[in-house]
Amino acid sequence: MNDFQSPEYRRSRAAYMTQCTVYYFVTLLVTDAFLAKLLGSIGIKDSLIGIISSFISMSFVIQLLAIFIVRLEISTKKLVILSDTIGIFFFMLLYLIPFIPISAQLKTVLVILSVVCAYAGNYLISSICYKWGNSFVDPTKRASYSATQEMISLVSGMVFTAVIGYVIDRFEGLGNLNGAFLFIAASLLILNICNISCYLLIGKERESDKAAEDLPITVVLKDIMANRDFRNLVILTILWNMAMYFTVGFMGTFKTNDLMMSVFSVQVINMAANFARMLISKPMGRYSDKHSYAKGFKLGLYMAAAAFFINMFTTRSTWFLVVIYSILYSCCFAGTNQNSYNMTYSYVDSRYITQAMAIKNSIGGICGFGASILAGKLLGYIQANDNRIFGVQIYAQQLLSAVSFVLVFIAIIFIKKVIEKQKVMIQ
């Protein structure tokens, strides 16, 4: 019987919560305006920047290896630390590429390889790490724990992004953008050390958590894929991933290039968005624990739909709409982020959680990446035609947001008509 109030469990929960915050800092440094600024300095086109930003979704494919890795005689703690450390190292390498004396074409290739390797390092063990970290959390309080975790990340993240954004703008103002990249690389090195320290404080995985590892892979996969409830969860993941990556990967360049915003102003907007998300995280967590993770996820999708709808009307003269978009989009993750993982516990036997998450995230990631490629081609076409389509003046991101809105609307209907009618397991 697990004693969730024991010192070891308390320490492990605190360490896992801190690790999630540290890694959140890492992701802040390799997304949105920060990444757009780096890639733009190398000379990469806007359409390709959006696709590179969406390589995060394609890297989900690496999670399929988790199906085989969980069967190896290797410590979960050692595996997670090694893989995550290598991943963050490649993020650090990303900001050192401008200093390498090679052509812009080779730098582009190196950027793509670094992004893929970085996210592969994380996603290789993400489902394994999630199961390990949450094994110290009371199942009836999982959403509330996730909400608290989110709030801590958001509050500290607001301060973190403000400081980093200010430093980058100061470097850029002095005509020394490469100095800013060195500063970010050094920050990533420090975060990597902190990440390792947090993992070391989490307790070892219990033998009871390895229940399905001795079963033949064919049996495991057959049981998972024969589960209709799980298949429906995969469909929902596909819809949501396609909606996100059709637009979000291209928003960084939209803010800094089309709307002419500075990195610092973008980070101020992100701070406001994260603050709003923090305010609703706990209520959303309690709502999800009380009603269901699926209903909590649906609430998040309502906010995402509103965000994409508003972004359809964002132009340089209505730049303030991107503030509303950012707030709504950030808030949507209070419902979708952790519930996308928690829902797996609702519809899949706990023995197969690692494998099921790997399959679901990989399929969703492939579809999300495909959506970003299609969106990149559409963006390139519109920009090549002087931001016009069918003779109408429009920013490409406005049209991309319209497509994302439709996909989210379909996902909401699917949850209401299908997912919510499925039997929920408490485990």
Short mmCIF file of C-alpha atoms in Angstrom, two decimals:
data_model
loop_
_atom_site.label_atom_id
_atom_site.label_comp_id
_atom_site.label_asym_id
_atom_site.label_seq_id
_atom_site.Cartn_x
_atom_site.Cartn_y
_atom_site.Cartn_z
CA MET A 1 0.00 0.00 0.00
CA ASN A 2 1.42 3.39 -1.03
CA ASP A 3 1.80 5.91 1.81
CA PHE A 4 1.33 9.22 -0.01
CA GLN A 5 2.09 11.20 3.17
CA SER A 6 5.44 9.53 3.87
CA PRO A 7 8.60 11.72 3.80
CA GLU A 8 9.87 9.92 0.69
CA TYR A 9 6.64 10.52 -1.22
CA ARG A 10 6.49 14.17 -0.15
CA ARG A 11 10.10 14.73 -1.17
CA SER A 12 9.58 12.99 -4.50
CA ARG A 13 6.49 15.06 -5.30
CA ALA A 14 8.32 18.29 -4.46
CA ALA A 15 11.35 17.27 -6.51
CA TYR A 16 9.24 16.27 -9.51
CA MET A 17 7.31 19.54 -9.28
CA THR A 18 10.58 21.49 -9.22
CA GLN A 19 11.96 19.49 -12.14
CA CYS A 20 8.89 20.34 -14.20
CA THR A 21 9.47 24.03 -13.43
CA VAL A 22 13.13 23.84 -14.42
CA TYR A 23 12.29 22.13 -17.70
CA TYR A 24 9.57 24.71 -18.28
CA PHE A 25 12.30 27.36 -18.15
CA VAL A 26 14.20 25.37 -20.77
CA THR A 27 11.20 25.28 -23.11
CA LEU A 28 10.68 29.03 -22.70
CA LEU A 29 14.18 29.61 -24.09
CA VAL A 30 13.61 27.53 -27.23
CA THR A 31 10.14 28.66 -28.31
CA ASP A 32 8.25 31.71 -29.59
CA ALA A 33 10.20 34.99 -29.92
CA PHE A 34 13.48 33.59 -28.55
CA LEU A 35 13.69 30.86 -31.18
CA ALA A 36 12.36 33.17 -33.91
CA LYS A 37 15.10 35.71 -33.10
CA LEU A 38 17.81 33.02 -33.29
CA LEU A 39 16.57 31.48 -36.52
CA GLY A 40 16.00 34.88 -38.10
CA SER A 41 19.59 35.90 -37.34
CA ILE A 42 20.81 32.84 -39.22
CA GLY A 43 18.76 33.88 -42.26
CA ILE A 44 16.05 31.21 -42.15
CA LYS A 45 12.75 32.13 -43.89
CA ASP A 46 9.55 32.63 -41.88
CA SER A 47 7.83 29.62 -43.46
CA LEU A 48 10.71 27.33 -42.48
CA ILE A 49 10.91 28.84 -38.99
CA GLY A 50 7.33 27.73 -38.31
CA ILE A 51 8.11 24.22 -39.50
CA ILE A 52 11.30 24.03 -37.41
CA SER A 53 9.33 25.28 -34.39
CA SER A 54 6.89 22.44 -34.97
CA PHE A 55 9.61 19.77 -35.03
CA ILE A 56 8.61 19.31 -31.40
CA SER A 57 5.56 17.42 -32.67
CA MET A 58 7.56 15.20 -35.03
CA SER A 59 9.94 14.32 -32.21
CA PHE A 60 7.03 12.67 -30.43
CA VAL A 61 7.65 9.69 -32.73
CA ILE A 62 10.72 8.83 -30.66
CA GLN A 63 8.34 7.95 -27.81
CA LEU A 64 7.54 4.70 -29.61
CA LEU A 65 10.94 3.46 -28.45
CA ALA A 66 9.61 3.68 -24.89
CA ILE A 67 7.57 0.55 -25.65
CA PHE A 68 10.84 -1.38 -25.91
CA ILE A 69 12.92 0.61 -23.42
CA VAL A 70 10.61 -0.17 -20.47
CA ARG A 71 11.48 -3.85 -20.98
CA LEU A 72 15.21 -3.32 -20.50
CA GLU A 73 16.97 -4.05 -17.22
CA ILE A 74 17.89 -0.43 -16.60
CA SER A 75 17.11 2.00 -13.81
CA THR A 76 14.31 4.42 -14.67
CA LYS A 77 16.13 7.20 -12.83
CA LYS A 78 19.40 6.67 -14.73
CA LEU A 79 17.63 6.43 -18.09
CA VAL A 80 15.62 9.63 -17.52
CA ILE A 81 18.62 11.63 -16.30
CA LEU A 82 20.85 10.54 -19.20
CA SER A 83 18.28 11.17 -21.93
CA ASP A 84 17.03 14.51 -20.59
CA THR A 85 20.57 15.80 -20.00
CA ILE A 86 21.55 15.04 -23.59
CA GLY A 87 18.37 16.73 -24.83
CA ILE A 88 19.04 19.99 -22.98
CA PHE A 89 22.65 19.90 -24.20
CA PHE A 90 21.39 20.04 -27.78
CA PHE A 91 19.16 23.00 -26.88
CA MET A 92 22.29 24.75 -25.63
CA LEU A 93 24.09 23.84 -28.86
CA LEU A 94 21.27 25.54 -30.76
CA TYR A 95 22.36 28.95 -29.46
CA LEU A 96 26.01 28.29 -30.28
CA ILE A 97 25.35 27.62 -33.97
CA PRO A 98 25.65 31.33 -34.97
CA PHE A 99 29.30 31.19 -33.88
CA ILE A 100 30.17 28.24 -36.12
CA PRO A 101 31.95 29.43 -39.32
CA ILE A 102 29.81 27.56 -41.88
CA SER A 103 27.32 28.55 -44.57
CA ALA A 104 23.73 29.54 -43.80
CA GLN A 105 22.54 26.32 -45.47
CA LEU A 106 24.69 24.15 -43.22
CA LYS A 107 23.59 26.18 -40.18
CA THR A 108 19.97 25.49 -41.13
CA VAL A 109 20.70 21.76 -41.30
CA LEU A 110 22.48 21.92 -37.95
CA VAL A 111 19.55 23.80 -36.41
CA ILE A 112 17.12 21.12 -37.58
CA LEU A 113 19.34 18.32 -36.27
CA SER A 114 19.79 20.08 -32.92
CA VAL A 115 16.04 20.64 -32.50
CA VAL A 116 15.25 17.04 -33.39
CA CYS A 117 17.93 15.62 -31.08
CA ALA A 118 16.95 17.95 -28.23
CA TYR A 119 13.28 17.06 -28.31
CA ALA A 120 14.08 13.40 -28.97
CA GLY A 121 16.12 13.33 -25.77
CA ASN A 122 13.14 14.59 -23.80
CA TYR A 123 10.35 12.69 -25.53
CA LEU A 124 12.23 9.41 -25.45
CA ILE A 125 11.58 9.30 -21.72
CA SER A 126 8.61 11.68 -21.28
CA SER A 127 5.95 9.00 -20.85
CA ILE A 128 8.29 6.95 -18.63
CA CYS A 129 9.12 10.02 -16.54
CA TYR A 130 5.46 11.05 -16.26
CA LYS A 131 4.46 7.64 -14.92
CA TRP A 132 7.44 7.59 -12.54
CA GLY A 133 6.88 11.10 -11.17
CA ASN A 134 3.13 10.69 -10.79
CA SER A 135 3.46 7.34 -9.03
CA PHE A 136 4.03 9.41 -5.86
CA VAL A 137 0.77 11.33 -6.36
CA ASP A 138 -2.63 10.31 -4.95
CA PRO A 139 -4.74 9.30 -8.04
CA THR A 140 -7.77 11.20 -6.67
CA LYS A 141 -5.74 14.42 -6.50
CA ARG A 142 -3.76 14.11 -9.72
CA ALA A 143 -5.35 17.11 -11.50
CA SER A 144 -5.01 19.33 -8.43
CA TYR A 145 -1.34 18.36 -8.08
CA SER A 146 -0.81 19.15 -11.77
CA ALA A 147 -2.51 22.52 -11.28
CA THR A 148 -0.22 23.42 -8.37
CA GLN A 149 2.75 22.32 -10.43
CA GLU A 150 1.55 24.53 -13.26
CA MET A 151 1.04 27.56 -11.01
CA ILE A 152 4.58 27.37 -9.64
CA SER A 153 6.01 27.06 -13.15
CA LEU A 154 3.96 29.98 -14.43
CA VAL A 155 4.75 32.40 -11.59
CA SER A 156 8.48 31.75 -11.73
CA GLY A 157 8.33 31.60 -15.53
CA MET A 158 6.91 35.12 -15.71
CA VAL A 159 9.89 36.50 -13.82
CA PHE A 160 12.29 34.34 -15.81
CA THR A 161 11.01 35.42 -19.23
CA ALA A 162 10.91 39.08 -18.23
CA VAL A 163 14.56 38.98 -17.18
CA ILE A 164 15.72 37.02 -20.23
CA GLY A 165 13.66 39.18 -22.61
CA TYR A 166 15.09 42.36 -21.09
CA VAL A 167 18.67 41.08 -21.34
CA ILE A 168 18.20 40.08 -24.99
CA ASP A 169 16.75 43.47 -25.90
CA ARG A 170 19.69 45.20 -24.16
CA PHE A 171 22.20 43.08 -26.09
CA GLU A 172 20.33 43.72 -29.35
CA GLY A 173 20.16 47.44 -28.59
CA LEU A 174 23.96 47.43 -28.29
CA GLY A 175 24.23 45.65 -31.63
CA ASN A 176 25.48 42.47 -29.94
CA LEU A 177 22.81 39.85 -30.57
CA ASN A 178 25.43 37.10 -30.42
CA GLY A 179 26.09 38.13 -26.83
CA ALA A 180 22.44 37.41 -26.08
CA PHE A 181 22.79 33.95 -27.60
CA LEU A 182 25.80 33.23 -25.39
CA PHE A 183 23.81 34.35 -22.36
CA ILE A 184 20.97 31.96 -23.24
CA ALA A 185 23.42 29.10 -23.82
CA ALA A 186 24.96 29.69 -20.37
CA SER A 187 21.47 29.79 -18.83
CA LEU A 188 20.65 26.43 -20.42
CA LEU A 189 23.84 24.92 -18.97
CA ILE A 190 22.82 26.04 -15.46
CA LEU A 191 19.28 24.73 -15.97
CA ASN A 192 20.65 21.38 -17.08
CA ILE A 193 22.56 21.02 -13.81
CA CYS A 194 19.45 21.97 -11.80
CA ASN A 195 17.38 19.45 -13.79
CA ILE A 196 19.76 16.62 -12.90
CA SER A 197 19.67 17.60 -9.21
CA CYS A 198 15.87 17.42 -9.13
CA TYR A 199 15.80 13.96 -10.68
CA LEU A 200 18.27 12.67 -8.09
CA LEU A 201 15.84 13.62 -5.30
CA ILE A 202 12.92 11.62 -6.71
CA GLY A 203 12.44 8.14 -5.22
CA LYS A 204 13.12 4.97 -7.18
CA GLU A 205 10.42 3.40 -9.31
CA ARG A 206 8.45 0.70 -7.49
CA GLU A 207 8.52 -2.87 -8.73
CA SER A 208 4.72 -2.80 -8.81
CA ASP A 209 4.92 -0.08 -11.45
CA LYS A 210 6.64 -2.47 -13.88
CA ALA A 211 3.67 -4.86 -14.09
CA ALA A 212 3.42 -5.03 -17.88
CA GLU A 213 7.10 -5.18 -18.69
CA ASP A 214 7.27 -8.98 -18.75
CA LEU A 215 4.31 -9.36 -21.10
CA PRO A 216 5.10 -9.97 -24.80
CA ILE A 217 5.06 -6.75 -26.81
CA THR A 218 2.49 -8.21 -29.18
CA VAL A 219 0.12 -8.84 -26.27
CA VAL A 220 0.61 -5.33 -24.91
CA LEU A 221 0.02 -3.68 -28.28
CA LYS A 222 -3.00 -5.87 -29.02
CA ASP A 223 -4.62 -5.02 -25.69
CA ILE A 224 -3.98 -1.30 -26.19
CA MET A 225 -5.15 -1.03 -29.79
CA ALA A 226 -8.21 -3.23 -29.15
CA ASN A 227 -9.34 -0.60 -26.63
CA ARG A 228 -11.94 1.53 -28.47
CA ASP A 229 -11.83 4.19 -25.76
CA PHE A 230 -8.09 4.58 -26.31
CA ARG A 231 -8.52 4.81 -30.09
CA ASN A 232 -10.98 7.66 -29.58
CA LEU A 233 -8.40 9.36 -27.37
CA VAL A 234 -5.90 9.11 -30.23
CA ILE A 235 -8.38 10.80 -32.59
CA LEU A 236 -8.84 13.64 -30.12
CA THR A 237 -5.06 14.03 -29.81
CA ILE A 238 -4.72 14.21 -33.59
CA LEU A 239 -7.33 16.95 -33.87
CA TRP A 240 -5.78 19.03 -31.08
CA ASN A 241 -2.20 18.63 -32.33
CA MET A 242 -3.16 19.59 -35.86
CA ALA A 243 -5.00 22.66 -34.58
CA MET A 244 -2.01 23.78 -32.48
CA TYR A 245 0.76 23.24 -34.99
CA PHE A 246 -1.14 24.68 -37.93
CA THR A 247 -0.78 28.11 -36.35
CA VAL A 248 1.30 28.32 -33.17
CA GLY A 249 4.71 27.59 -34.71
CA PHE A 250 4.29 30.65 -36.95
CA MET A 251 3.20 33.11 -34.25
CA GLY A 252 6.73 34.04 -33.13
CA THR A 253 7.63 35.61 -36.49
CA PHE A 254 4.12 37.11 -36.75
CA LYS A 255 4.69 39.05 -33.52
CA THR A 256 8.26 40.16 -34.15
CA ASN A 257 8.17 40.70 -37.94
CA ASP A 258 4.61 41.49 -39.02
CA LEU A 259 3.40 43.22 -35.85
CA MET A 260 6.85 44.77 -35.23
CA MET A 261 6.99 43.81 -31.53
CA SER A 262 10.23 43.65 -29.55
CA VAL A 263 11.25 40.46 -27.75
CA PHE A 264 10.71 42.21 -24.41
CA SER A 265 7.17 43.32 -25.32
CA VAL A 266 6.35 39.79 -26.44
CA GLN A 267 7.57 38.48 -23.10
CA VAL A 268 5.48 41.06 -21.21
CA ILE A 269 2.42 39.80 -23.10
CA ASN A 270 3.42 36.23 -22.28
CA MET A 271 3.75 37.19 -18.62
CA ALA A 272 0.21 38.56 -18.60
CA ALA A 273 -1.00 35.42 -20.36
CA ASN A 274 0.77 33.14 -17.89
CA PHE A 275 -0.59 35.13 -14.96
CA ALA A 276 -4.13 34.63 -16.26
CA ARG A 277 -3.44 30.93 -16.71
CA MET A 278 -2.10 30.73 -13.17
CA LEU A 279 -5.32 32.22 -11.78
CA ILE A 280 -7.49 29.52 -13.34
CA SER A 281 -5.12 26.53 -12.99
CA LYS A 282 -6.27 25.51 -9.51
CA PRO A 283 -10.01 25.90 -10.20
CA MET A 284 -9.55 23.94 -13.45
CA GLY A 285 -7.69 21.21 -11.57
CA ARG A 286 -10.44 20.90 -8.96
CA TYR A 287 -13.07 20.88 -11.71
CA SER A 288 -11.25 18.09 -13.58
CA ASP A 289 -10.81 15.98 -10.42
CA LYS A 290 -14.51 16.39 -9.57
CA HIS A 291 -16.13 15.96 -12.98
CA SER A 292 -13.62 14.26 -15.32
CA TYR A 293 -10.36 14.94 -17.10
CA ALA A 294 -12.26 14.92 -20.42
CA LYS A 295 -14.57 17.74 -19.31
CA GLY A 296 -11.57 19.70 -18.05
CA PHE A 297 -9.92 19.19 -21.43
CA LYS A 298 -13.07 20.39 -23.20
CA LEU A 299 -13.10 23.63 -21.18
CA GLY A 300 -9.54 24.23 -22.35
CA LEU A 301 -10.60 23.71 -25.96
CA TYR A 302 -13.35 26.33 -25.63
CA MET A 303 -10.67 28.87 -24.72
CA ALA A 304 -8.42 27.70 -27.55
CA ALA A 305 -11.29 28.12 -30.04
CA ALA A 306 -11.87 31.67 -28.81
CA ALA A 307 -8.15 32.43 -29.10
CA PHE A 308 -7.86 31.28 -32.72
CA PHE A 309 -11.10 33.07 -33.63
CA ILE A 310 -9.82 36.39 -32.27
CA ASN A 311 -6.45 35.94 -33.96
CA MET A 312 -8.23 35.79 -37.31
CA PHE A 313 -8.71 39.56 -37.00
CA THR A 314 -5.22 40.51 -35.78
CA THR A 315 -3.36 43.01 -37.99
CA ARG A 316 -0.76 45.70 -37.39
CA SER A 317 -3.56 48.20 -36.71
CA THR A 318 -5.35 45.77 -34.37
CA TRP A 319 -2.16 44.46 -32.75
CA PHE A 320 -3.83 44.48 -29.31
CA LEU A 321 -5.88 41.45 -30.37
CA VAL A 322 -2.72 39.34 -30.16
CA VAL A 323 -2.70 40.13 -26.44
CA ILE A 324 -6.19 38.67 -26.05
CA TYR A 325 -5.18 35.71 -28.23
CA SER A 326 -2.09 35.08 -26.09
CA ILE A 327 -4.08 35.18 -22.84
CA LEU A 328 -6.81 32.84 -24.08
CA TYR A 329 -4.35 30.43 -25.70
CA SER A 330 -2.24 30.30 -22.55
CA CYS A 331 -5.31 29.74 -20.37
CA CYS A 332 -6.49 26.86 -22.55
CA PHE A 333 -3.53 24.81 -21.34
CA ALA A 334 -4.90 24.91 -17.80
CA GLY A 335 -7.43 22.46 -19.18
CA THR A 336 -5.59 20.64 -21.96
CA ASN A 337 -1.98 20.32 -20.80
CA GLN A 338 -2.02 17.83 -17.93
CA ASN A 339 -5.47 16.46 -18.74
CA SER A 340 -4.15 15.19 -22.06
CA TYR A 341 -1.97 12.85 -19.97
CA ASN A 342 -4.47 12.30 -17.16
CA MET A 343 -7.17 11.15 -19.58
CA THR A 344 -5.00 8.17 -20.49
CA TYR A 345 -5.40 6.93 -16.90
CA SER A 346 -9.18 7.20 -17.36
CA TYR A 347 -9.39 4.86 -20.34
CA VAL A 348 -6.29 2.63 -20.32
CA ASP A 349 -5.22 -0.07 -17.84
CA SER A 350 -2.47 1.41 -15.62
CA ARG A 351 -0.16 -1.47 -16.64
CA TYR A 352 -0.04 -0.06 -20.15
CA ILE A 353 0.15 3.68 -19.39
CA THR A 354 3.72 4.18 -20.66
CA GLN A 355 3.09 2.33 -23.91
CA ALA A 356 -0.31 3.93 -24.49
CA MET A 357 1.03 7.45 -23.98
CA ALA A 358 3.92 6.72 -26.34
CA ILE A 359 1.57 5.51 -29.09
CA LYS A 360 -0.95 8.34 -28.62
CA ASN A 361 1.66 11.10 -28.55
CA SER A 362 3.60 9.68 -31.50
CA ILE A 363 0.58 9.46 -33.78
CA GLY A 364 -0.59 12.90 -32.70
CA GLY A 365 2.91 14.28 -33.22
CA ILE A 366 3.17 12.96 -36.77
CA CYS A 367 -0.18 14.50 -37.69
CA GLY A 368 0.75 17.78 -35.98
CA PHE A 369 4.00 17.96 -37.94
CA GLY A 370 2.16 17.23 -41.17
CA ALA A 371 -0.18 20.11 -40.37
CA SER A 372 2.78 22.47 -39.80
CA ILE A 373 4.29 21.54 -43.19
CA LEU A 374 0.99 22.27 -44.93
CA ALA A 375 0.65 25.54 -43.01
CA GLY A 376 4.23 26.50 -43.91
CA LYS A 377 3.51 26.05 -47.62
CA LEU A 378 0.35 28.12 -47.29
CA LEU A 379 2.23 30.87 -45.42
CA GLY A 380 4.98 30.91 -48.04
CA TYR A 381 2.41 31.19 -50.84
CA ILE A 382 0.59 34.11 -49.18
CA GLN A 383 3.80 36.00 -48.36
CA ALA A 384 5.08 35.46 -51.90
CA ASN A 385 1.89 37.16 -53.13
CA ASP A 386 2.45 40.28 -51.02
CA ASN A 387 0.23 38.98 -48.20
CA ARG A 388 -2.76 38.55 -50.49
CA ILE A 389 -5.00 35.63 -51.27
CA PHE A 390 -7.73 35.83 -53.90
CA GLY A 391 -6.96 39.55 -54.07
CA VAL A 392 -7.70 40.11 -50.38
CA GLN A 393 -5.04 41.67 -48.15
CA ILE A 394 -4.41 39.25 -45.29
CA TYR A 395 -1.64 38.03 -43.03
CA ALA A 396 -1.03 34.31 -43.43
CA GLN A 397 -1.41 33.73 -39.69
CA GLN A 398 -4.99 35.02 -39.90
CA LEU A 399 -5.92 32.26 -42.33
CA LEU A 400 -3.96 29.66 -40.37
CA SER A 401 -5.90 30.64 -37.24
CA ALA A 402 -9.19 30.12 -39.10
CA VAL A 403 -8.17 26.54 -39.93
CA SER A 404 -7.12 25.93 -36.32
CA PHE A 405 -10.46 27.28 -35.11
CA VAL A 406 -12.36 24.78 -37.25
CA LEU A 407 -10.21 21.87 -36.02
CA VAL A 408 -10.71 22.84 -32.37
CA PHE A 409 -14.47 23.15 -32.92
CA ILE A 410 -14.54 19.60 -34.33
CA ALA A 411 -12.51 18.37 -31.32
CA ILE A 412 -15.04 19.93 -28.91
CA ILE A 413 -17.92 18.15 -30.61
CA PHE A 414 -15.95 14.87 -30.56
CA ILE A 415 -15.37 15.12 -26.80
CA LYS A 416 -19.02 15.90 -26.14
CA LYS A 417 -20.46 13.20 -28.40
CA VAL A 418 -17.86 10.44 -27.90
CA ILE A 419 -15.21 10.85 -25.17
CA GLU A 420 -17.55 12.01 -22.39
CA LYS A 421 -19.78 8.96 -22.91
CA GLN A 422 -16.92 6.53 -22.22
CA LYS A 423 -16.61 4.74 -18.88
CA VAL A 424 -13.96 6.31 -16.63
CA MET A 425 -11.50 4.20 -14.62
CA ILE A 426 -10.06 5.41 -11.28
CA GLN A 427 -6.52 4.05 -10.91
#
